[in-house]
Structure formats: C-alpha cells, structure tokens
CSV table of C-alpha atoms and ligand atoms in Angstrom, one decimal:
chain,number,residue,atom,x,y,z
A,1360,MET,CA,-21.3,16.6,21.9
A,1361,ILE,CA,-17.8,16.5,20.4
A,1362,LYS,CA,-17.3,16.5,16.7
A,1363,VAL,CA,-14.2,15.9,14.6
A,1364,LEU,CA,-14.1,17.8,11.3
A,1365,LYS,CA,-11.4,16.7,8.8
A,1366,PHE,CA,-10.4,18.8,5.8
A,1367,GLY,CA,-8.3,17.3,3.0
A,1368,GLY,CA,-5.9,19.1,0.7
A,1369,ALA,CA,-8.4,20.0,-1.9
A,1370,SER,CA,-10.6,21.9,0.5
A,1371,ILE,CA,-7.7,24.3,1.4
A,1372,LYS,CA,-6.0,24.4,-2.0
A,1373,ASN,CA,-6.1,28.2,-2.3
A,1374,SER,CA,-7.2,31.3,-0.3
A,1375,LYS,CA,-10.8,31.1,-1.7
A,1376,ARG,CA,-11.1,27.6,-0.5
A,1377,ILE,CA,-9.7,28.5,2.9
A,1378,GLU,CA,-12.4,31.2,3.2
A,1379,ASN,CA,-14.9,28.6,2.3
A,1380,VAL,CA,-13.6,26.3,5.0
A,1381,PHE,CA,-14.0,29.2,7.5
A,1382,SER,CA,-17.7,29.5,6.4
A,1383,ILE,CA,-18.2,25.8,7.2
A,1384,ILE,CA,-16.4,25.9,10.6
A,1385,ASP,CA,-18.3,29.1,11.5
A,1386,LYS,CA,-21.5,27.0,11.4
A,1387,TYR,CA,-20.1,25.0,14.4
A,1388,LYS,CA,-19.4,28.1,16.4
A,1389,GLY,CA,-19.7,27.4,20.2
A,1390,GLN,CA,-19.6,23.6,19.7
A,1391,LYS,CA,-16.9,21.3,20.9
A,1392,ILE,CA,-15.0,20.7,17.7
A,1393,ILE,CA,-11.6,19.3,16.7
A,1394,ILE,CA,-10.4,20.2,13.3
A,1395,VAL,CA,-7.9,18.1,11.5
A,1396,PHE,CA,-6.1,19.4,8.4
A,1397,SER,CA,-4.2,17.8,5.6
A,1398,ALA,CA,-1.4,19.6,3.8
A,1399,ILE,CA,-2.5,22.0,1.1
A,1400,ALA,CA,-3.4,20.3,-2.2
A,1401,ASN,CA,-0.3,18.8,-4.0
A,1402,ILE,CA,2.1,19.9,-1.3
A,1403,THR,CA,2.7,16.4,-0.1
A,1404,ASN,CA,3.6,15.4,-3.7
A,1405,LEU,CA,6.0,18.4,-3.9
A,1406,LEU,CA,7.6,17.5,-0.6
A,1407,GLU,CA,8.0,14.0,-1.8
A,1408,ASP,CA,9.9,15.4,-4.8
A,1409,LEU,CA,12.0,17.5,-2.5
A,1410,VAL,CA,13.0,14.4,-0.4
A,1411,GLU,CA,14.0,12.6,-3.5
A,1412,LEU,CA,16.2,15.4,-4.8
A,1413,TYR,CA,17.7,15.9,-1.3
A,1414,VAL,CA,18.5,12.2,-0.7
A,1415,ASN,CA,20.0,11.8,-4.2
A,1416,ARG,CA,21.9,15.0,-3.7
A,1417,GLU,CA,20.6,16.5,-6.9
A,1418,ALA,CA,20.6,20.1,-8.1
A,1419,GLY,CA,17.1,21.6,-8.0
A,1420,VAL,CA,16.5,21.0,-4.3
A,1421,LYS,CA,16.4,24.7,-3.5
A,1422,ASN,CA,14.2,25.5,-6.5
A,1423,LYS,CA,11.7,22.8,-5.4
A,1424,LEU,CA,11.7,24.4,-2.0
A,1425,LEU,CA,11.1,27.8,-3.5
A,1426,GLU,CA,8.1,26.4,-5.4
A,1427,ILE,CA,6.6,25.1,-2.2
A,1428,LYS,CA,7.3,28.4,-0.4
A,1429,ALA,CA,5.7,30.4,-3.2
A,1430,ILE,CA,2.4,28.4,-2.8
A,1431,HIS,CA,2.3,29.1,0.9
A,1432,PHE,CA,3.3,32.7,0.8
A,1433,GLY,CA,0.9,33.3,-2.1
A,1434,ILE,CA,-1.9,32.1,0.2
A,1435,LEU,CA,-0.7,34.2,3.1
A,1436,ASP,CA,-0.6,37.3,0.9
A,1437,ASN,CA,-4.3,36.8,0.1
A,1438,LEU,CA,-5.4,36.2,3.6
A,1439,PHE,CA,-3.3,38.2,6.0
A,1440,ASN,CA,-1.5,41.5,6.5
A,1441,LYS,CA,2.2,41.6,5.8
A,1442,ASN,CA,3.1,42.2,9.5
A,1443,ASP,CA,0.9,39.4,10.9
A,1444,LYS,CA,2.8,36.9,13.1
A,1445,VAL,CA,1.8,34.0,10.7
A,1446,TYR,CA,4.6,35.1,8.3
A,1447,GLU,CA,7.2,34.5,10.9
A,1448,LYS,CA,5.7,31.2,12.0
A,1449,ILE,CA,5.7,29.9,8.3
A,1450,ASN,CA,9.2,31.3,7.8
A,1451,ASN,CA,10.4,29.3,10.8
A,1452,ILE,CA,9.1,26.0,9.4
A,1453,PHE,CA,10.8,26.7,6.1
A,1454,ASP,CA,14.0,27.5,8.1
A,1455,GLU,CA,13.7,24.1,9.7
A,1456,ILE,CA,13.4,22.5,6.3
A,1457,ASP,CA,16.4,24.4,5.1
A,1458,LEU,CA,18.4,23.1,8.0
A,1459,ILE,CA,17.5,19.5,7.2
A,1460,LEU,CA,18.4,20.1,3.5
A,1461,ASP,CA,21.8,21.5,4.5
A,1462,ALA,CA,22.7,18.4,6.5
A,1463,LYS,CA,23.7,15.0,5.2
A,1464,PRO,CA,20.7,12.7,4.5
A,1465,HIS,CA,20.0,10.0,7.1
A,1466,LYS,CA,20.8,6.6,5.7
A,1467,ILE,CA,17.2,5.4,6.0
A,1468,PHE,CA,15.2,7.0,3.2
A,1469,SER,CA,11.9,6.9,5.1
A,1470,PHE,CA,13.4,8.7,8.1
A,1471,ASN,CA,14.3,11.6,5.8
A,1472,TYR,CA,10.8,11.3,4.2
A,1473,ASP,CA,9.0,11.7,7.5
A,1474,GLN,CA,11.2,14.6,8.7
A,1475,ILE,CA,10.4,16.6,5.5
A,1476,VAL,CA,7.0,15.5,4.4
A,1477,SER,CA,5.4,16.0,7.8
A,1478,LYS,CA,6.1,19.7,7.4
A,1479,GLY,CA,3.2,20.0,4.9
A,1480,GLU,CA,0.5,19.5,7.6
A,1481,LEU,CA,2.4,21.8,10.0
A,1482,LEU,CA,2.4,24.6,7.5
A,1483,SER,CA,-1.3,24.2,6.6
A,1484,SER,CA,-2.5,23.9,10.2
A,1485,ILE,CA,-0.6,27.1,11.2
A,1486,ILE,CA,-2.2,29.0,8.4
A,1487,LEU,CA,-5.6,27.7,9.1
A,1488,SER,CA,-5.3,28.2,12.9
A,1489,ASP,CA,-4.2,31.8,12.5
A,1490,TYR,CA,-6.8,32.5,9.8
A,1491,LEU,CA,-9.6,31.2,12.1
A,1492,ASN,CA,-8.2,33.3,14.9
A,1493,LEU,CA,-8.3,36.3,12.6
A,1494,LYS,CA,-11.9,35.6,11.8
A,1495,LYS,CA,-12.7,35.4,15.6
A,1496,ILE,CA,-12.9,31.6,15.9
A,1497,ASN,CA,-10.3,31.5,18.7
A,1498,ASN,CA,-8.7,28.1,18.6
A,1499,SER,CA,-5.8,26.2,20.1
A,1500,LEU,CA,-3.3,24.7,17.7
A,1501,LEU,CA,-2.1,21.3,18.9
A,1502,ASP,CA,0.9,19.6,17.5
A,1503,SER,CA,-0.1,16.1,16.6
A,1504,ARG,CA,3.4,14.9,17.2
A,1505,ASP,CA,2.6,15.4,20.9
A,1506,PHE,CA,-0.2,12.9,21.0
A,1507,ILE,CA,-0.2,10.6,17.9
A,1508,LYS,CA,2.4,8.2,19.2
A,1509,THR,CA,3.8,5.5,16.9
A,1510,ASP,CA,6.5,3.0,16.3
A,1511,SER,CA,9.5,3.9,14.2
A,1512,LYS,CA,8.3,2.4,10.9
A,1513,PHE,CA,8.8,5.6,9.1
A,1514,GLN,CA,6.4,6.4,6.2
A,1515,ASN,CA,3.9,3.8,7.5
A,1516,ALA,CA,4.0,4.1,11.2
A,1517,LYS,CA,1.8,2.0,13.5
A,1518,ILE,CA,-0.1,3.6,16.3
A,1519,ASP,CA,0.7,2.9,19.9
A,1520,TRP,CA,-3.0,3.0,20.9
A,1521,LEU,CA,-2.6,3.0,24.7
A,1522,LEU,CA,-0.2,5.8,24.8
A,1523,THR,CA,-2.0,7.8,22.0
A,1524,LYS,CA,-5.3,7.6,23.9
A,1525,LYS,CA,-3.7,8.7,27.1
A,1526,LYS,CA,-2.0,11.7,25.4
A,1527,ILE,CA,-5.1,12.7,23.5
A,1528,LYS,CA,-7.2,12.7,26.7
A,1529,GLU,CA,-4.5,14.8,28.4
A,1530,LYS,CA,-4.0,17.3,25.6
A,1531,ILE,CA,-7.5,17.8,24.1
A,1532,THR,CA,-9.4,19.5,26.9
A,1533,ASN,CA,-10.5,22.9,25.5
A,1534,PHE,CA,-12.2,23.6,22.1
A,1535,PRO,CA,-12.0,24.3,19.3
A,1536,ILE,CA,-8.8,22.5,18.5
A,1537,VAL,CA,-6.8,22.7,15.3
A,1538,THR,CA,-4.4,19.9,14.5
A,1539,GLN,CA,-2.6,18.0,11.8
A,1540,GLY,CA,-3.6,14.8,10.1
A,1541,PHE,CA,-1.2,12.2,8.9
A,1542,VAL,CA,1.6,13.1,11.3
A,1543,GLY,CA,2.8,11.6,14.6
A,1544,SER,CA,6.0,10.9,16.4
A,1545,ASP,CA,7.9,7.8,17.6
A,1546,MET,CA,9.2,7.0,21.1
A,1547,SER,CA,12.3,9.2,20.4
A,1548,ASN,CA,10.1,12.0,19.2
A,1549,ASN,CA,11.2,11.7,15.6
A,1550,PRO,CA,8.3,12.7,13.3
A,1551,THR,CA,6.5,9.8,11.7
A,1552,THR,CA,3.8,9.6,9.0
A,1553,LEU,CA,0.9,7.2,8.8
A,1554,GLY,CA,0.9,6.5,5.1
A,1555,ARG,CA,-0.4,8.6,2.2
A,1556,GLU,CA,-3.9,9.9,2.7
A,1557,GLY,CA,-3.6,9.2,6.4
A,1558,SER,CA,-5.3,12.3,7.7
A,1559,ASP,CA,-8.7,10.5,7.7
A,1560,PHE,CA,-7.1,8.0,10.0
A,1561,THR,CA,-5.9,10.7,12.4
A,1562,ALA,CA,-9.5,12.0,12.6
A,1563,ALA,CA,-10.7,8.4,13.5
A,1564,ILE,CA,-7.9,7.9,16.1
A,1565,ILE,CA,-8.9,11.1,17.9
A,1566,ALA,CA,-12.6,10.2,17.6
A,1567,ASN,CA,-12.1,6.8,19.0
A,1568,SER,CA,-9.9,8.1,21.9
A,1569,LEU,CA,-12.4,10.7,23.0
A,1570,ASP,CA,-15.6,8.8,22.2
A,1571,VAL,CA,-16.8,11.7,20.0
A,1572,ASP,CA,-20.3,11.8,18.6
A,1573,GLU,CA,-19.6,12.3,14.9
A,1574,VAL,CA,-16.8,12.6,12.4
A,1575,ILE,CA,-17.3,14.6,9.2
A,1576,ILE,CA,-14.8,14.5,6.4
A,1577,TRP,CA,-15.2,17.3,3.8
A,1578,LYS,CA,-14.4,16.3,0.2
A,1579,ASP,CA,-14.6,17.6,-3.3
A,1580,VAL,CA,-17.4,15.2,-4.0
A,1581,ASN,CA,-21.0,15.1,-2.7
A,1582,GLY,CA,-20.2,12.0,-0.6
A,1583,VAL,CA,-19.4,8.4,-1.2
A,1584,LEU,CA,-20.5,7.7,-4.8
A,1585,ASN,CA,-20.9,4.3,-6.4
A,1586,ALA,CA,-17.8,5.0,-8.5
A,1587,ASP,CA,-14.9,7.4,-8.7
A,1588,PRO,CA,-16.1,10.3,-10.9
A,1589,ARG,CA,-12.6,10.5,-12.4
A,1590,TYR,CA,-13.3,7.2,-14.1
A,1591,PHE,CA,-17.0,6.8,-14.5
A,1592,ASP,CA,-19.7,9.2,-15.8
A,1593,ASN,CA,-22.6,10.0,-13.6
A,1594,PRO,CA,-21.9,8.1,-10.4
A,1595,LEU,CA,-24.7,7.8,-7.9
A,1596,LEU,CA,-24.5,9.3,-4.4
A,1597,LEU,CA,-24.9,6.7,-1.6
A,1598,ASP,CA,-27.0,8.3,1.2
A,1599,ASN,CA,-26.0,5.6,3.6
A,1600,ILE,CA,-23.6,2.7,3.8
A,1601,SER,CA,-22.7,0.4,6.6
A,1602,PHE,CA,-19.3,0.4,8.3
A,1603,SER,CA,-18.6,-3.1,6.8
A,1604,GLU,CA,-19.3,-1.9,3.2
A,1605,ALA,CA,-17.1,1.1,3.8
A,1606,ILE,CA,-14.3,-1.1,5.0
A,1607,GLU,CA,-14.6,-3.2,1.9
A,1608,LEU,CA,-14.7,-0.1,-0.4
A,1609,ALA,CA,-11.6,1.4,1.2
A,1610,PHE,CA,-9.8,-1.9,1.2
A,1611,TYR,CA,-10.4,-2.3,-2.5
A,1612,GLY,CA,-9.0,1.2,-3.1
A,1613,ALA,CA,-11.8,3.7,-3.1
A,1614,LYS,CA,-9.7,6.8,-2.6
A,1615,VAL,CA,-12.5,8.7,-0.8
A,1616,ILE,CA,-11.7,7.1,2.6
A,1617,HIS,CA,-8.4,5.8,4.0
A,1618,PRO,CA,-8.7,2.1,4.7
A,1619,LYS,CA,-7.7,2.4,8.4
A,1620,THR,CA,-10.3,5.0,9.1
A,1621,ILE,CA,-13.4,2.9,9.6
A,1622,GLN,CA,-12.4,0.3,12.1
A,1623,PRO,CA,-11.7,2.7,15.1
A,1624,LEU,CA,-15.1,4.3,14.3
A,1625,GLN,CA,-17.0,1.1,14.0
A,1626,GLN,CA,-15.5,-0.1,17.3
A,1627,LYS,CA,-17.1,2.9,19.1
A,1628,ASN,CA,-20.1,3.1,16.8
A,1629,ILE,CA,-19.3,6.6,15.8
A,1630,PRO,CA,-21.0,7.7,12.6
A,1631,LEU,CA,-18.8,9.1,9.8
A,1632,SER,CA,-20.3,11.6,7.4
A,1633,VAL,CA,-18.6,12.3,4.0
A,1634,ARG,CA,-19.8,15.7,2.8
A,1635,SER,CA,-19.0,18.2,0.1
A,1636,PHE,CA,-17.0,21.3,1.1
A,1637,LEU,CA,-18.6,23.1,-1.9
A,1638,ASN,CA,-22.2,22.1,-1.3
A,1639,TYR,CA,-21.8,22.1,2.4
A,1640,GLU,CA,-25.5,22.3,3.3
A,1641,ASN,CA,-26.0,18.8,1.8
A,1642,THR,CA,-25.9,15.9,4.2
A,1643,GLY,CA,-23.7,13.7,1.9
A,1644,THR,CA,-23.2,10.1,2.9
A,1645,ILE,CA,-23.5,8.7,6.4
A,1646,ILE,CA,-21.5,5.7,7.3
A,1647,ASN,CA,-22.9,3.9,10.4
A,1648,SER,CA,-24.0,0.4,11.6
A,1649,SER,CA,-27.2,0.3,9.6
A,1650,GLU,CA,-27.5,-1.5,6.2
A,1651,PRO,CA,-28.8,0.5,3.3
A,1652,LYS,CA,-32.1,-0.5,1.6
A,1653,ASP,CA,-30.8,-0.7,-1.9
A,1654,ILE,CA,-27.7,-2.6,-3.0
A,1655,ILE,CA,-26.2,-1.4,-6.3
A,1656,PRO,CA,-22.9,-2.2,-8.0
A,1657,LEU,CA,-20.0,-0.2,-6.6
A,1658,TYR,CA,-16.9,0.4,-8.9
A,1659,ILE,CA,-13.4,0.8,-7.5
A,1660,VAL,CA,-10.2,1.6,-9.4
A,1661,LYS,CA,-6.8,1.2,-8.0
A,1662,GLU,CA,-4.2,2.9,-10.2
A,1663,ASN,CA,-0.5,2.4,-10.6
A,1664,GLN,CA,-0.4,-1.3,-9.8
A,1665,VAL,CA,2.2,-3.9,-10.7
A,1666,LEU,CA,1.2,-7.4,-11.5
A,1667,ILE,CA,4.0,-9.8,-10.5
A,1668,SER,CA,4.0,-13.4,-11.6
A,1669,ILE,CA,6.3,-15.7,-9.7
A,1670,SER,CA,7.1,-19.2,-11.0
A,1671,ASP,CA,9.6,-21.9,-10.2
A,1672,ASN,CA,12.7,-21.9,-12.4
A,1673,ASN,CA,12.0,-25.5,-13.6
A,1674,LEU,CA,8.3,-25.0,-13.9
A,1675,SER,CA,7.4,-27.2,-10.9
A,1676,PHE,CA,4.4,-26.5,-8.8
A,1677,ILE,CA,4.3,-23.6,-6.4
A,1678,VAL,CA,3.7,-25.3,-3.1
A,1679,GLU,CA,3.1,-24.1,0.5
A,1680,LYS,CA,6.8,-24.0,1.3
A,1681,HIS,CA,7.3,-21.5,-1.6
A,1682,LEU,CA,4.3,-19.5,-0.6
A,1683,SER,CA,5.4,-19.1,2.9
A,1684,TRP,CA,8.8,-17.9,1.7
A,1685,ILE,CA,7.2,-15.4,-0.7
A,1686,PHE,CA,4.9,-14.1,2.1
A,1687,SER,CA,7.9,-13.6,4.4
A,1688,VAL,CA,9.7,-11.6,1.6
A,1689,LEU,CA,6.6,-9.5,1.1
A,1690,SER,CA,6.3,-8.8,4.8
A,1691,LYS,CA,10.0,-7.9,5.0
A,1692,HIS,CA,9.6,-5.4,2.2
A,1693,ASP,CA,6.4,-4.1,3.8
A,1694,VAL,CA,4.4,-4.6,0.7
A,1695,SER,CA,0.7,-5.5,1.0
A,1696,LEU,CA,-1.2,-7.5,-1.5
A,1697,ASN,CA,-4.2,-6.1,-3.4
A,1698,LEU,CA,-4.9,-9.4,-5.1
A,1699,MET,CA,-3.3,-12.8,-5.4
A,1700,GLN,CA,-4.0,-15.8,-7.6
A,1701,ASN,CA,-2.4,-19.3,-7.7
A,1702,SER,CA,-2.2,-21.4,-10.8
A,1703,ALA,CA,-0.4,-24.7,-11.2
A,1704,VAL,CA,3.1,-23.3,-11.8
A,1705,SER,CA,2.8,-19.7,-11.0
A,1706,PHE,CA,1.7,-17.4,-8.2
A,1707,SER,CA,0.5,-13.9,-9.2
A,1708,ILE,CA,0.2,-10.9,-7.0
A,1709,CYS,CA,-1.0,-7.3,-7.6
A,1710,VAL,CA,0.6,-4.6,-5.5
A,1711,ASP,CA,0.9,-0.8,-5.4
A,1712,ASN,CA,3.8,0.3,-7.5
A,1713,ILE,CA,5.8,2.0,-4.7
A,1714,LYS,CA,9.1,3.4,-6.0
A,1715,HIS,CA,11.2,2.5,-3.0
A,1716,LYS,CA,9.9,-1.0,-2.4
A,1717,ILE,CA,9.0,-2.8,-5.6
A,1718,PRO,CA,12.4,-3.0,-7.3
A,1719,SER,CA,14.1,-4.5,-4.3
A,1720,LEU,CA,11.1,-6.9,-3.7
A,1721,ILE,CA,11.4,-8.1,-7.3
A,1722,GLU,CA,15.1,-8.5,-6.9
A,1723,GLU,CA,14.8,-10.6,-3.9
A,1724,LEU,CA,12.0,-12.8,-5.3
A,1725,SER,CA,14.2,-13.3,-8.4
A,1726,ASN,CA,16.9,-14.9,-6.3
A,1727,LYS,CA,14.7,-18.0,-6.0
A,1728,PHE,CA,12.1,-17.8,-8.7
A,1729,THR,CA,11.5,-16.7,-12.3
A,1730,VAL,CA,9.7,-13.3,-12.0
A,1731,PHE,CA,7.7,-11.5,-14.6
A,1732,TYR,CA,6.0,-8.2,-14.0
A,1733,ASN,CA,3.7,-5.7,-15.7
A,1734,GLU,CA,3.9,-2.2,-14.6
A,1735,LYS,CA,1.3,0.5,-15.0
A,1736,VAL,CA,-1.7,-1.8,-14.7
A,1737,GLU,CA,-5.0,-0.9,-13.0
A,1738,LEU,CA,-7.1,-3.0,-10.7
A,1739,PHE,CA,-10.8,-2.7,-11.2
A,1740,THR,CA,-13.1,-4.1,-8.5
A,1741,ILE,CA,-16.9,-4.3,-8.7
A,1742,ARG,CA,-18.8,-5.0,-5.5
A,1743,HIS,CA,-22.3,-6.4,-6.0
A,1744,TYR,CA,-21.6,-7.0,-9.6
A,1745,ASN,CA,-24.0,-8.0,-12.4
A,1746,SER,CA,-23.4,-8.7,-16.1
A,1747,LEU,CA,-24.2,-5.1,-17.1
A,1748,SER,CA,-21.7,-3.7,-14.6
A,1749,ILE,CA,-19.0,-6.1,-15.7
A,1750,GLU,CA,-19.6,-5.2,-19.4
A,1751,ARG,CA,-19.2,-1.5,-18.4
A,1752,VAL,CA,-15.8,-2.1,-16.9
A,1753,ILE,CA,-14.2,-4.5,-19.3
A,1754,LYS,CA,-15.4,-3.1,-22.6
A,1755,ASN,CA,-12.4,-2.4,-24.9
A,1756,LYS,CA,-9.9,-3.3,-22.2
A,1757,GLN,CA,-7.1,-5.9,-22.2
A,1758,ILE,CA,-7.7,-8.2,-19.2
A,1759,LEU,CA,-4.6,-9.7,-17.6
A,1760,LEU,CA,-6.2,-11.5,-14.8
A,1761,GLN,CA,-9.7,-11.8,-13.2
A,1762,GLN,CA,-11.1,-13.1,-10.0
A,1763,LYS,CA,-14.7,-13.6,-8.9
A,1764,SER,CA,-16.3,-14.3,-5.6
A,1765,ARG,CA,-19.9,-14.1,-4.5
A,1766,ASN,CA,-20.0,-10.4,-4.0
A,1767,THR,CA,-16.9,-9.1,-5.7
A,1768,VAL,CA,-15.2,-9.4,-9.1
A,1769,GLN,CA,-11.8,-8.0,-9.9
A,1770,PHE,CA,-9.9,-7.3,-13.1
A,1771,ILE,CA,-6.4,-6.4,-13.7
A,1772,VAL,CA,-6.3,-4.4,-16.9
A,1773,ALA,CA,-3.3,-3.2,-18.9
B,2926,LIG,P1,-8.8,14.7,0.3
B,2926,LIG,O1,-9.0,16.1,-0.2
B,2926,LIG,O2,-9.5,14.5,1.6
B,2926,LIG,O3,-7.4,14.2,0.3
B,2926,LIG,P2,-9.2,12.8,-1.8
B,2926,LIG,O4,-8.8,13.6,-3.0
B,2926,LIG,O5,-8.2,11.9,-1.2
B,2926,LIG,O6,-9.7,13.8,-0.7
B,2926,LIG,O7,-10.6,12.0,-2.0
B,2926,LIG,C1,-11.6,12.5,-2.8
B,2926,LIG,C2,-11.6,11.9,-4.2
B,2926,LIG,O8,-11.8,10.5,-4.0
B,2926,LIG,C3,-12.6,12.3,-5.1
B,2926,LIG,O9,-12.2,13.5,-5.8
B,2926,LIG,C4,-12.8,11.2,-6.1
B,2926,LIG,O10,-12.1,11.4,-7.3
B,2926,LIG,C5,-12.1,10.0,-5.3
B,2926,LIG,N1,-13.0,8.9,-5.2
B,2926,LIG,C6,-12.7,7.6,-5.5
B,2926,LIG,N2,-13.7,6.7,-5.2
B,2926,LIG,C7,-14.7,7.5,-4.8
B,2926,LIG,C8,-16.0,7.1,-4.5
B,2926,LIG,N3,-16.5,5.9,-4.4
B,2926,LIG,N4,-16.8,8.2,-4.1
B,2926,LIG,C9,-16.4,9.4,-4.0
B,2926,LIG,N5,-15.2,9.8,-4.4
B,2926,LIG,C10,-14.3,8.8,-4.8
B,2927,LIG,N1,-1.1,15.1,3.1
B,2927,LIG,C1,-1.1,13.7,3.1
B,2927,LIG,C2,-1.2,13.1,1.7
B,2927,LIG,O1,-1.4,13.9,0.8
B,2927,LIG,C3,-2.1,13.1,4.0
B,2927,LIG,C4,-3.5,13.3,3.6
B,2927,LIG,O2,-3.8,14.2,2.8
B,2927,LIG,O3,-4.4,12.6,4.1
B,2927,LIG,O4,-1.1,11.9,1.5
B,2928,LIG,MG1,-6.3,12.9,-0.1
C-alpha cells in the first residue's frame, strides 16, 4: 500500500502548523508514504513580486528577499536549534537566489519566473524534511527536478509522461519520501513550474506513475464543499463525488483542486481524499469512480477575470474564418478560455486576467478587430442549478453575460 500525502501552503504556514503536519504524518508511521509539499503560505506570491522587481530592475528587490528570508528563518527559529544543519541548507538556497538577482535577467520573463519561484517549494521541503527527521520520521528528500520532466514552456510546463514515469520508478524506491510539488525541469535541466496551484497535480503524477493506492490532499476546509466558503455562507460538505464531477468542478474553477489533478487518478482508478489538516481525524471527501446518491447545486467562483468582446470593425458577422484566427491568437498567447459566446456581430470570451499575457493578447486582437474588455469581473458557475440557486447567486449583481446548458449555468458579473 503506497499513499501520497500532499500538503498545501496553508497547512505549513507557520511553526504551529508544521507541528500539526508532523502529527498527521506520524499517524502513517511505518507505511509507504510520499509526501509532497507546496511552498509556505503566500511565499509563491512574494516570489512572484520578487521576479517582477528583478526583471524590471526596480529598487526594493533586496528588501523583498529579506521579507521572504524573515518568514523562513522565523519558522526555523521556532522549530530548530541555532546550530542545526538546516540553517546552512536554507542559507544556501537564499545564496542561489542572490546569485540570480545579481545577474542580468534572462530575456524570457517566464524563464526568470521558474528559476526564482521554484525556490519556494525547495525551501519548504528542506524545512519539513529536516523537521520530520528531528522528530524521528527518517525520510529521504528527493528533488522533484530530478523526476518531473517537462517541456520548456516555462510557468506552465507540460509533462513528458514517459520520461517522468521512468524517473519516478527509478528514484522512488524507499519510504518515506519528501518532495516538492509544482516544480520540475526541462530537457536542459532548467527548473520549470506546472502553473499556479500545481502541487496537487504533482501528487497525481507520482500516484499515477507508481500505481499508488490513495492520494490525500490536506486543506484548510473539511473537504470538497458545495461552494467556496469565502463566498457563500454555510456550504455543505460533499462526502463523495465522482471523478467526472471533480473534473467539472476543477475545470470551472473550484480552487480546492487543481484541474489537471483528477485525470491521472481517474486513469488508474486511484481514490483522492480531500481532508482537513485541522480536523484530521475526519474522513473529508472521497473522490472516486462511484456516483453520489444526492445531487445538490454546486457553486463555483472564478475571480479576476476579463471579459473580452471582439467584433468586426464594420459590424459584419463574425464567421468561422475569424474564429479560427482568434483561436490561433489565443493559442499563441497561451490563454485558455473559461467561457465563450457568439452573437451576430461579436464574439465574447472570458479569460483569467494574467498580467503578462492579456495586454499583448488584446493588442494583437485589436490589429484585426474592435475589442472591448471589462476587467475585474467574476465568473460564477452553478452545476445542477435550480431557480433558488440562481436567485442566490445573481441577487443584487450586475450580470454582463449568461450561459445555460442542461447541467450548468454561468454568469459573468461586474
Ligand atoms: P492549498 O493550501 O492546498 O493551496 P488552497 O487554498 O489552494 O489549498 O485550496 C483550499 C481553498 O479552496 C479553501 O480555503 C477554499 O476557500 C477554496 N475552495 C474553493 N472552492 C471550494 C470548494 N468547492 N470546496 C472547498 N474549498 C473550496
Ligand atoms: N506554491 C504554488 C502556488 O502557490 C503551487 C501550489 O501551492 O500548489 O501556486
Ligand atoms: Mg493553493
């Protein structure tokens, strides 16, 4: 029985939480486990700020780095003795970041991004591995760059499955293993990242490659709920959902699972449990091939969206030829659609507002078409909707666009 346990940033956000993670892992003592860690809470955001400052050659780079250092060393001071080896290991990673920051930025933004942002997971996994060793859970720390092999599409790297599976089987032989989520490397061994929130996906890649028996992801919620508690009061816990429903939920933007996570698990019929790291005795939600008995409305919110409306300059119809050009531009800019709608003279799309992609996308679309866009809109999706659930979502909101199918209704709201 092999199990993959994945811990996100919130579960290791401070030393108390790290002690709590130890208590969870201790329950699996003696079992074959692979533990995947994300970066400590908010560190990926701070590293993103750091890359931005570095690439734009702005003052404040070193202060940002000091801020990131302070968080890590604060945690070390609470968990370790001053002369423990872990201080040197963490210092070495910060020296590596310093070296990057002292050099001229690479011309490709996302190359710089992956070089720097990947360090978040390295830092957290070193701390956790050493802490578990200190607490007598003797583990091997494996560098995910040695086995998660990808193409060179930095910031959103695609997995080379054949090579990755081979490497995982070669490298993961003894247990427990501690490793990093979200991070891999390309064929020239440059670090790559799998897209924000990608650590769940790493857990699924390892699980699929080794045919493990179960994956458990530990969250700050009791499991998969029928709505994001940040937006809706009193969401209900779903004891069980099917792989297909989970894929839909993740696709529409339920932040609790990364969209790429489910497919590799479904392929091997590996159950995924979503459990609370705080109430860790609870079983949470199990995602597997069986369908739940009750179907209730599920609410999903995707924040920070842009609604882009594209129309022909002389108000003629948007025809297939135009659409095919628009799709090629979207693909070129690596922008995926969250919703699209066609009317007589305009084509509307809703996409994530990604800083380094959307302005250049809009610029290129504007070369051929008239383009209007609304920033800071939200995309609400209800699966298994009814009139009550729709009322709950749209009450007092300005609806910019809506789309209904048999199972799903979506609203773009300002
Ligand atoms: P991690 O610590 O693994 O990165 P995240 O913060 O990315 O975890 O995901 C957990 C968060 O997902 C919850 O705090 C919750 O706000 C959000 N969330 C969104 N939709 C749901 C849902 N349907 N069920 C549970 N949580 C959800
Ligand atoms: N640390 C990365 C992020 O915050 C990956 C992850 O947490 O899954 O996006
Ligand atoms: Mg997350």
